[in-house]
PDB file of C-alpha atoms in Angstrom:
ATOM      1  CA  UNK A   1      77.894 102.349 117.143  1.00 51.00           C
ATOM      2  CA  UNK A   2      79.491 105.545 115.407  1.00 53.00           C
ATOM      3  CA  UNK A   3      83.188 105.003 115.024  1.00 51.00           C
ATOM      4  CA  UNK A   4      85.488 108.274 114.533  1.00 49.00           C
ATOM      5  CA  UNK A   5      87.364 108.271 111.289  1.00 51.00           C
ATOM      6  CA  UNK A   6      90.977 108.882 111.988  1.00 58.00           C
ATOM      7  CA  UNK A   7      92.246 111.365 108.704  1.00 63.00           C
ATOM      8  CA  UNK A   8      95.782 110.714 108.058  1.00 90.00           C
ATOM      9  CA  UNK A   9      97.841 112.155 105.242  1.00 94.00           C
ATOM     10  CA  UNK A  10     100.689 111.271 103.260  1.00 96.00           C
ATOM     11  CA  UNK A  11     103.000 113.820 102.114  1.00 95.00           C
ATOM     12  CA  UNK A  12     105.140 113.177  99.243  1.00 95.00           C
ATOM     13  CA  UNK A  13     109.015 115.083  99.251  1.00 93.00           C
ATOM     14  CA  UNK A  14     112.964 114.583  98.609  1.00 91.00           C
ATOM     15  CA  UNK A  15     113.705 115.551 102.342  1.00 88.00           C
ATOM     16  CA  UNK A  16     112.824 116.376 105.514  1.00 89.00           C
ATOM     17  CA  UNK A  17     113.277 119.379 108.365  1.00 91.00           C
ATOM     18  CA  UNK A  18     112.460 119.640 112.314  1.00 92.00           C
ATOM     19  CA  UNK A  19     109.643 122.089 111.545  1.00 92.00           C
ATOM     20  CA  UNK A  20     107.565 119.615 110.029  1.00 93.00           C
ATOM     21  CA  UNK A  21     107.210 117.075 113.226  1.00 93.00           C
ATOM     22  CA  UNK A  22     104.991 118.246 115.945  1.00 92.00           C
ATOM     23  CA  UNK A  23     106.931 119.805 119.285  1.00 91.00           C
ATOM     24  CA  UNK A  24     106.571 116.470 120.969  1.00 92.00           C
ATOM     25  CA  UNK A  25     106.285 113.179 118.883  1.00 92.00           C
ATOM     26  CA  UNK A  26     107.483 109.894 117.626  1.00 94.00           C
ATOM     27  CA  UNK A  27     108.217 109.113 114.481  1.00 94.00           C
ATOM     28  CA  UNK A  28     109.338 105.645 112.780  1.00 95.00           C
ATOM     29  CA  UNK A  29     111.026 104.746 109.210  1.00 96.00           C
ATOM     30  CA  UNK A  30     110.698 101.969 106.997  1.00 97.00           C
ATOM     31  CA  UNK A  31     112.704 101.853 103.986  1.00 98.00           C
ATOM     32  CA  UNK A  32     110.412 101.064 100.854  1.00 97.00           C
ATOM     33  CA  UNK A  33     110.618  99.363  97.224  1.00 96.00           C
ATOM     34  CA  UNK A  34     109.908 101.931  94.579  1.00 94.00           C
ATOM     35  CA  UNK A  35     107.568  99.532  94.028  1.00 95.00           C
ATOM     36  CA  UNK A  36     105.936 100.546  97.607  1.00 97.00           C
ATOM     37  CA  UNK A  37     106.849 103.667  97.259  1.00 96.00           C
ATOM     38  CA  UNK A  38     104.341 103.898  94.107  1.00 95.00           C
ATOM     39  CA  UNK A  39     102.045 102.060  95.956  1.00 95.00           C
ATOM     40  CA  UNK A  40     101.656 104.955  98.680  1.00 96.00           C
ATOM     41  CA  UNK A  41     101.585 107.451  95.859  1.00 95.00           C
ATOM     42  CA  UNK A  42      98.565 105.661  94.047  1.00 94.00           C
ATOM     43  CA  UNK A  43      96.863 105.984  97.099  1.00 94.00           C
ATOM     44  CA  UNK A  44      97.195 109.465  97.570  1.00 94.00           C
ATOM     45  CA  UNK A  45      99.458 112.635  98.419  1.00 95.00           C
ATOM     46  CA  UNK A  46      99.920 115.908  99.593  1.00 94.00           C
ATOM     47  CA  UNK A  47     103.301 116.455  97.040  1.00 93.00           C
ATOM     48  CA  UNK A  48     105.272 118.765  99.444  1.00 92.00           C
ATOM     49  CA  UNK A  49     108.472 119.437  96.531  1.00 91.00           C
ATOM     50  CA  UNK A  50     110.490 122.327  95.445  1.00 89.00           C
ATOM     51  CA  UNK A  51     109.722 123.397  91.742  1.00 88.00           C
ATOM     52  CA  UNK A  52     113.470 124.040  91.300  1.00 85.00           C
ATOM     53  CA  UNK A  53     113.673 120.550  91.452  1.00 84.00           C
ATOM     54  CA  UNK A  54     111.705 119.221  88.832  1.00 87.00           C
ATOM     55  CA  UNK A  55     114.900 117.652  86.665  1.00 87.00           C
ATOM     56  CA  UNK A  56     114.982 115.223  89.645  1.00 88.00           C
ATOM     57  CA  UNK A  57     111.022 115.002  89.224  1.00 90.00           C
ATOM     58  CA  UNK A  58     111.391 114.166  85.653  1.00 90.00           C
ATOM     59  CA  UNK A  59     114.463 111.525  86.747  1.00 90.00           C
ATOM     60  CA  UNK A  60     111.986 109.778  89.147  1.00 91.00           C
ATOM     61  CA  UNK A  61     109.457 109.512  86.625  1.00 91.00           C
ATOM     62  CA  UNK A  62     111.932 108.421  83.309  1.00 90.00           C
ATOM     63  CA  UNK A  63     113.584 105.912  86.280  1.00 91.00           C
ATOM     64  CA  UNK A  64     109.920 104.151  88.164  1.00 92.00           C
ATOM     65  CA  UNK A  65     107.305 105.180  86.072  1.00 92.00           C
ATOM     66  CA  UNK A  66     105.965 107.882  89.296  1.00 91.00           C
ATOM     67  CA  UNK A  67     103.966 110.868  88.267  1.00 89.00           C
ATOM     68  CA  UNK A  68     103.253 113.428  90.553  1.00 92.00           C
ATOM     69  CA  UNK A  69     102.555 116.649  90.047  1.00 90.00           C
ATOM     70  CA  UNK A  70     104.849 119.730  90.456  1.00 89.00           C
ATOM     71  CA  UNK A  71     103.990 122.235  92.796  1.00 89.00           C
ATOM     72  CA  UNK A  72     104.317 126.329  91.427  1.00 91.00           C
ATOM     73  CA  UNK A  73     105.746 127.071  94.666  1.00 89.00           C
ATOM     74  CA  UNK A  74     106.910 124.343  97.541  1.00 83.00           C
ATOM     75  CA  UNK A  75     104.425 124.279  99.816  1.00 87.00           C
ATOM     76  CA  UNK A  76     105.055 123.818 103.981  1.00 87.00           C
ATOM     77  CA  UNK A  77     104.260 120.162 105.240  1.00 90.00           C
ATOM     78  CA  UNK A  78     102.868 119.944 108.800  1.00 93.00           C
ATOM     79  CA  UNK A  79     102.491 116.293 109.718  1.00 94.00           C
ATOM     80  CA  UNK A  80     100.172 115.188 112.900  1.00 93.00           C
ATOM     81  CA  UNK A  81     100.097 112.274 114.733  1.00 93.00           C
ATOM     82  CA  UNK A  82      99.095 109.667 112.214  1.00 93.00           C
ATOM     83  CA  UNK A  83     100.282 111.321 109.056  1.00 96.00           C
ATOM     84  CA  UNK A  84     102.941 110.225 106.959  1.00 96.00           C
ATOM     85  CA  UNK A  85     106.067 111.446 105.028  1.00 96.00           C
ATOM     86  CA  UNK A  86     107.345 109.275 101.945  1.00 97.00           C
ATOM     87  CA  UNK A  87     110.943 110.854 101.092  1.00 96.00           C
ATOM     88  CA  UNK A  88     112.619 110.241  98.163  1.00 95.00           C
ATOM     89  CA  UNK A  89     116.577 110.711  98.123  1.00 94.00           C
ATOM     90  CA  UNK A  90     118.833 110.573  95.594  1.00 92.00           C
ATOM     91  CA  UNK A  91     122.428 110.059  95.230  1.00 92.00           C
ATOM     92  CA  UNK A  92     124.520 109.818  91.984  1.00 91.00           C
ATOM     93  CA  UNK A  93     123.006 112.743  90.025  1.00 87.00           C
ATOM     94  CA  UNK A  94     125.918 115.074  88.958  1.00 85.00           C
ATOM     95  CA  UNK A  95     124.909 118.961  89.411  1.00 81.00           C
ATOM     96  CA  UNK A  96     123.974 120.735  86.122  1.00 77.00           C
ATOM     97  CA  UNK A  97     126.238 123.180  84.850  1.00 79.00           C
ATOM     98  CA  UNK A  98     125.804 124.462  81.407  1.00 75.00           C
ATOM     99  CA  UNK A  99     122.848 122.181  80.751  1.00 73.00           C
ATOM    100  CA  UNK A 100     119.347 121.616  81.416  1.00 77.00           C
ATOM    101  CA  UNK A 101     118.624 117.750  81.487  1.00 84.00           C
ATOM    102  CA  UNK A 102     120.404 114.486  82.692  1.00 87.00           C
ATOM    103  CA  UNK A 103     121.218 111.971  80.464  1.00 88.00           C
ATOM    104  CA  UNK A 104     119.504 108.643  80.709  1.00 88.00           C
ATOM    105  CA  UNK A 105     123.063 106.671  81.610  1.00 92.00           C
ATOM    106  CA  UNK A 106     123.150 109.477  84.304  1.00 91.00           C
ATOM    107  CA  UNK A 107     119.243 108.731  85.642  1.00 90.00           C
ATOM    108  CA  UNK A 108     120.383 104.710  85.450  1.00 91.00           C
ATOM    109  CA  UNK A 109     123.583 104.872  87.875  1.00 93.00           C
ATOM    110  CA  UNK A 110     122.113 107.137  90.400  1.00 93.00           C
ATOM    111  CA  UNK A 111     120.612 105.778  93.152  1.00 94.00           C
ATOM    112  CA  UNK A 112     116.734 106.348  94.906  1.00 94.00           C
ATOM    113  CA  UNK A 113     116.021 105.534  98.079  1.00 96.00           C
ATOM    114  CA  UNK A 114     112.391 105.576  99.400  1.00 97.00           C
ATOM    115  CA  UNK A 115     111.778 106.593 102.882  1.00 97.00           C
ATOM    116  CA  UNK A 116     108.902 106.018 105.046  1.00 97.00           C
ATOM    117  CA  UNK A 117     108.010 107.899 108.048  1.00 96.00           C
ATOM    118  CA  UNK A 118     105.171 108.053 110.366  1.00 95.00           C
ATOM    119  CA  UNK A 119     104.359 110.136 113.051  1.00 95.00           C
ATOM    120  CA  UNK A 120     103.038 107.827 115.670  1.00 88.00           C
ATOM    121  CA  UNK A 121     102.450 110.375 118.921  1.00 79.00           C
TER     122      UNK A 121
END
């Protein structure tokens, strides 16, 4: 019996916009650990983030331990039915002015919140 292999992506970003949902879909969220959240990641992404951001990047990774690359430019995530989106937001992490790194007190008060959404339709 030949069975069709159903390819599903995860995409891997700190937020989300209308344009990346097909017209007509549903979508679900589950909040995740970090410890989920690196879970997903081990198992393979399409990293969908904004260069510009890659203080945050290096906050994530100083924070949880989670390497991912950083993209030259941001690429444009298109989910289908089946793929995924793992967000990452973060609250806490004062803007930058005049300098060019966050301090580690600064990385330990803010907090991450992992994301999870699917595109079931």
């Amino acid at each position: 019996m030949l069975t069709q292999e159903i390819l599903m992506t995860t995409f891997f970003g700190f937020g989300l916009a209308d344009n990346m949902f097909p017209a007509m879909c549903s979508v679900s969220r589950n909040e995740l650990s970090p410890e989920e959240a690196k879970s997903v990641i081990a198992e393979g992404i399409e990293v969908c983030l904004n260069p510009s951001h890659a203080l945050t990047i290096g906050a994530m990774r100083s924070r949880y331990g989670i390497d991912v690359a950083i993209p030259d430019k941001a690429p444009m995530a298109k989910l289908s039915a089946g793929d995924r989106l793992l967000v990452m937001g973060v609250s806490g992490l004062p803007r930058l002015e005049g300098r060019h790194e966050y301090t580690q007190e600064e990385i330990d008060k803010a907090m991450f919140r992992f994301g999870l959404w699917s595109v079931t339709s």
